[in-house]
Short mmCIF file of C-alpha atoms in Angstrom, two decimals:
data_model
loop_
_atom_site.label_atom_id
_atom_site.label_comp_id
_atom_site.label_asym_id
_atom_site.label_seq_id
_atom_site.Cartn_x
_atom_site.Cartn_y
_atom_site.Cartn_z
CA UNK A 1 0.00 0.00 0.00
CA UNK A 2 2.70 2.33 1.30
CA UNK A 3 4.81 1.54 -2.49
CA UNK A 4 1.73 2.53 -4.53
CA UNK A 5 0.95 5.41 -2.29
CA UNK A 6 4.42 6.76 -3.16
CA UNK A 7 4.20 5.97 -6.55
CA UNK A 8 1.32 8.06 -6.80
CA UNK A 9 3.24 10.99 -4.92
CA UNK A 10 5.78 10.87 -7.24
CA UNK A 11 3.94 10.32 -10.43
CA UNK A 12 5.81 6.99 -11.35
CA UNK A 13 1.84 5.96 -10.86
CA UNK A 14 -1.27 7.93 -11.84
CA UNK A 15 -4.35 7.13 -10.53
CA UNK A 16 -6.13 5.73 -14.14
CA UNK A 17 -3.62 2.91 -13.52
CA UNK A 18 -5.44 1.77 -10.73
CA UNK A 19 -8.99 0.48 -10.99
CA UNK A 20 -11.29 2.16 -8.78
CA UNK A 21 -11.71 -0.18 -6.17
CA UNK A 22 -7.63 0.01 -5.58
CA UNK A 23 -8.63 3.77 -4.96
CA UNK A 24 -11.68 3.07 -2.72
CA UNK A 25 -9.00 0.83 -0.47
CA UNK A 26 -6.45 4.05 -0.63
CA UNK A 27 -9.07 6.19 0.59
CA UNK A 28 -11.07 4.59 2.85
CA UNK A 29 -7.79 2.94 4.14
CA UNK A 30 -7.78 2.91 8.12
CA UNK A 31 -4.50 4.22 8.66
CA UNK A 32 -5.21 8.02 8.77
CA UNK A 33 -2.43 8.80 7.34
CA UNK A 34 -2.56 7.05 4.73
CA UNK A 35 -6.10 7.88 3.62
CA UNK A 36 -4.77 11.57 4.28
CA UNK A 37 -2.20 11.38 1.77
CA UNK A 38 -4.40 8.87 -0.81
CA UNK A 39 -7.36 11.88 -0.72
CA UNK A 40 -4.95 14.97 -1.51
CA UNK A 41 -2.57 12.55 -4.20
CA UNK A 42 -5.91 10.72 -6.13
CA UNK A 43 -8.00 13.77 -8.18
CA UNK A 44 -11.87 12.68 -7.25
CA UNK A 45 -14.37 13.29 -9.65
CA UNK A 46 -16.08 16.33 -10.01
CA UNK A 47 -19.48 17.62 -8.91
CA UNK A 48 -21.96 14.98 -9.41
CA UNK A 49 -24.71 17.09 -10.69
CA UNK A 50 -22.72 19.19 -13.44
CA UNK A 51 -21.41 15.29 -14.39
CA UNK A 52 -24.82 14.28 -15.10
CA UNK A 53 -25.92 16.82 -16.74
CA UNK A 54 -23.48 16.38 -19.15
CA UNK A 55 -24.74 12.96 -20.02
CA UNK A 56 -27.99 14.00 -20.19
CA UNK A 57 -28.13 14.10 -23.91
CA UNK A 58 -27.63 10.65 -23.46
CA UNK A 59 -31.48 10.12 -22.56
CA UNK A 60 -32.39 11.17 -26.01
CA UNK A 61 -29.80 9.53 -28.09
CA UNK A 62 -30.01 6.56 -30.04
CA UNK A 63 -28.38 3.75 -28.24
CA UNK A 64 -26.80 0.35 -29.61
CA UNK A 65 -28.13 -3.22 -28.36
CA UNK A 66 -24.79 -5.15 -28.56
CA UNK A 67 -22.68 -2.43 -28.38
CA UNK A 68 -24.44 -1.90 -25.25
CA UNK A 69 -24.70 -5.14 -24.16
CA UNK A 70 -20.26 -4.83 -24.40
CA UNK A 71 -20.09 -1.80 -22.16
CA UNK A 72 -22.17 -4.20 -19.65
CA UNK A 73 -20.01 -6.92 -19.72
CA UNK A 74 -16.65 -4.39 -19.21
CA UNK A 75 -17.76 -2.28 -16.74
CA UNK A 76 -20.72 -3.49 -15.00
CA UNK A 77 -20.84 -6.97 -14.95
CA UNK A 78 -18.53 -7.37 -12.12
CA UNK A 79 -21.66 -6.57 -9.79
CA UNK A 80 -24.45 -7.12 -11.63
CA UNK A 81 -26.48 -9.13 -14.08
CA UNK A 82 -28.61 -9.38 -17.09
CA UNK A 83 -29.72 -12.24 -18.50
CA UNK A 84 -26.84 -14.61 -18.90
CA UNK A 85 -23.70 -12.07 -18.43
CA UNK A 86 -22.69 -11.10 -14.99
CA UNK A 87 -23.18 -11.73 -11.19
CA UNK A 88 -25.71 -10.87 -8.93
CA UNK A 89 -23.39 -8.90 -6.53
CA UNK A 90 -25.64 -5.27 -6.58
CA UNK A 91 -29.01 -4.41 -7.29
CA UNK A 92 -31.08 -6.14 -9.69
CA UNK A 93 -30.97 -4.41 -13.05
CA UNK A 94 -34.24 -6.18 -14.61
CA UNK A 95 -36.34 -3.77 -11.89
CA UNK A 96 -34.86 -0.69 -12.44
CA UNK A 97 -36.30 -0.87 -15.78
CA UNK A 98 -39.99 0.67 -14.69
CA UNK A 99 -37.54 4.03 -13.00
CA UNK A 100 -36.60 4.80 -16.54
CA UNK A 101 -33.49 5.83 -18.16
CA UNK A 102 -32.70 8.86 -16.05
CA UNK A 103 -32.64 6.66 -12.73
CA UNK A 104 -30.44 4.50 -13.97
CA UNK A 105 -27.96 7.35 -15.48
CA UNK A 106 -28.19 9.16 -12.42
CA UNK A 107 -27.53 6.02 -10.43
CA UNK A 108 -24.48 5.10 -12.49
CA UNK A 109 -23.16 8.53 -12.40
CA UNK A 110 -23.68 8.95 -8.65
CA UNK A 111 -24.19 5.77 -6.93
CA UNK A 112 -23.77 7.47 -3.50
CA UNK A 113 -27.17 9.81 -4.25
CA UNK A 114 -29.38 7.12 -2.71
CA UNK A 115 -28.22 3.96 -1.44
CA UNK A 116 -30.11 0.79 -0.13
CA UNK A 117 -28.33 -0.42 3.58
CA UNK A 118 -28.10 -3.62 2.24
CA UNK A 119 -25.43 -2.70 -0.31
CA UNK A 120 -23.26 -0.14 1.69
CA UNK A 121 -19.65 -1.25 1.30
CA UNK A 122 -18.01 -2.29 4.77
CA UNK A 123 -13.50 -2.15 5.23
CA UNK A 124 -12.54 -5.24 6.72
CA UNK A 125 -8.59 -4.99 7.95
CA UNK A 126 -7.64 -8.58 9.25
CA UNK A 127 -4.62 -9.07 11.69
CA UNK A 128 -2.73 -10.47 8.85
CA UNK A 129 -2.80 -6.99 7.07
CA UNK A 130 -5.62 -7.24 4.55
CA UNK A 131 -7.90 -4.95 3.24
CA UNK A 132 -11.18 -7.02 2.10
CA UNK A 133 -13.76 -4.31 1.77
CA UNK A 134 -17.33 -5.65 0.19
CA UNK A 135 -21.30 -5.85 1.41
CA UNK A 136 -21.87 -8.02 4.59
CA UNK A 137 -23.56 -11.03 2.97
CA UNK A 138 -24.20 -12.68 6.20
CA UNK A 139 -22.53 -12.68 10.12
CA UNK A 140 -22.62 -15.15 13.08
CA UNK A 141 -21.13 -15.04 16.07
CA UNK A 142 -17.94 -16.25 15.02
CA UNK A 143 -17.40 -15.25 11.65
CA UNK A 144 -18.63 -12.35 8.90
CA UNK A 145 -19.02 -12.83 5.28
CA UNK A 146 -18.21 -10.40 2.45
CA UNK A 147 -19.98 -10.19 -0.93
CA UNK A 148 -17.70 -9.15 -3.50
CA UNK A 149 -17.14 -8.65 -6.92
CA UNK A 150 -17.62 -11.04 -9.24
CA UNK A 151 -19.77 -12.88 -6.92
CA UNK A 152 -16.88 -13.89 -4.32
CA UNK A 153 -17.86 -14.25 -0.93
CA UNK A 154 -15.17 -13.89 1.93
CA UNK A 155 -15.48 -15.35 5.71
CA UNK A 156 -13.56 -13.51 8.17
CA UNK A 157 -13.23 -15.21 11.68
CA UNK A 158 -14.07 -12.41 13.99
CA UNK A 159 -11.08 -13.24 16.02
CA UNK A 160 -8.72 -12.48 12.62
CA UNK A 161 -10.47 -9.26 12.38
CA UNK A 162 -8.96 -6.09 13.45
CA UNK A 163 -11.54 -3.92 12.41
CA UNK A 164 -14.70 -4.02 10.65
CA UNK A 165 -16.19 -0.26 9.30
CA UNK A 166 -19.19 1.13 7.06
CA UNK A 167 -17.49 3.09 4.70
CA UNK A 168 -20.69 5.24 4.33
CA UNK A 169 -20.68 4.87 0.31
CA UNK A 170 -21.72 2.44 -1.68
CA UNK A 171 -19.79 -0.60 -2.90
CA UNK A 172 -20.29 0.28 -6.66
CA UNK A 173 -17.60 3.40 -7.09
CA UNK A 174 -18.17 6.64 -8.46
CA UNK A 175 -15.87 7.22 -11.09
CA UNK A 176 -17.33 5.06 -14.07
CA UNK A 177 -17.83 8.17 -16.65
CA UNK A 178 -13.24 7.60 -16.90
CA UNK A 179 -15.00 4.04 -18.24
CA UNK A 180 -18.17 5.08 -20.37
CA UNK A 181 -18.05 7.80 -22.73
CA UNK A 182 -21.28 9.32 -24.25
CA UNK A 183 -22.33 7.09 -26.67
CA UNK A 184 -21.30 4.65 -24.56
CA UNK A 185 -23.79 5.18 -21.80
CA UNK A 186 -26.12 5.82 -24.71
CA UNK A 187 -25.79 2.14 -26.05
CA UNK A 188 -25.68 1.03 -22.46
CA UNK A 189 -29.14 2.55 -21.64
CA UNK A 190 -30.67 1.12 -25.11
CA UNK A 191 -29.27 -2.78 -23.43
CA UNK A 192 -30.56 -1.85 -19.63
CA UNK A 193 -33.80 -0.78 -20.82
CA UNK A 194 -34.60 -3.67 -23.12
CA UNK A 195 -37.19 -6.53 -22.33
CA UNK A 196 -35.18 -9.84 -21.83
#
């Protein structure tokens, strides 16, 4: 953590090397100092609202099916699922189909505008020095279980955990417009919105 951090100080890194769940673990990191130095070194996006108004013209544009159906399977699939392609990590798609277009582009633009308890991201640091951060899936007395991407699922004894923290934001990262340009999120609208 401490090498990349430096990396990134120096610029021997930039930050669109790193995917941005690496930059969710730099900034929600527990060590203070290092999520001190991760926040001022890694550029965060810019004002949510002026962002999606920019895509706006989105909601009118003509979309693709399979080129849509692509941008799923690159960015989004990690989490969630249509159909065949992906894992049911987040939110089911198929019912945000009756919010319209403009829920979902505001919810992939700004997933921390509105988010469900059940799929608040949680830091787990172990006493072995990991950082496991995904959704609690389940706990017991003795152990917790993470949901993560891809539909992984990580048990933590409580006795290897050194801490265990809401991260107050949502386990799918804002940041995605780096991965989705305009007609992009056009053609991924067009696939989202379609009847299975």
């Amino acid at each position: 953590t401490r090498v990349v951090l430096q990396g990134l100080i120096d610029g021997a890194l930039d930050p669109g090397d790193l995917d941005n769940s690496q930059l969710r673990r730099l900034t929600t990191h527990p060590d203070p100092t290092i999520r001190e130095l991760a926040t001022t070194v890694i550029s965060t996006p810019g004002p949510r609202d002026e962002l999606i108004a920019s895509y706006r013209g989105t909601l009118e544009a003509t979309g693709d099916l399979q080129r849509g159906r692509d941008v799923f399977a690159r960015v989004c699939a990690n989490c969630h699922r249509m159909g065949e392609v992906g894992y049911e990590v987040g939110p089911s798609l198929p019912s945000f189909r009756n919010r319209g277009a403009e829920a979902i582009l505001v919810n992939v633009l700004d997933p921390n505008r509105e988010i469900n308890p059940q799929f608040l991201a949680y830091a787990a640091a172990t006493t072995d020095g990991r950082q496991i951060v995904g959704m609690i899936d389940s706990e017991t007395a003795s152990s917790v279980t993470l949901r993560l991407a891809e539909g992984k699922r990580e048990t933590i004894r409580r006795g290897d955990l050194e801490e265990l923290r809401s991260t107050g934001v949502s386990l799918m990262p804002e940041g995605l417009e780096r991965d989705i340009d305009l007609q992009q999120m056009a053609d991924l609208l067009h696939f989202l919105l379609q009847e299975e």
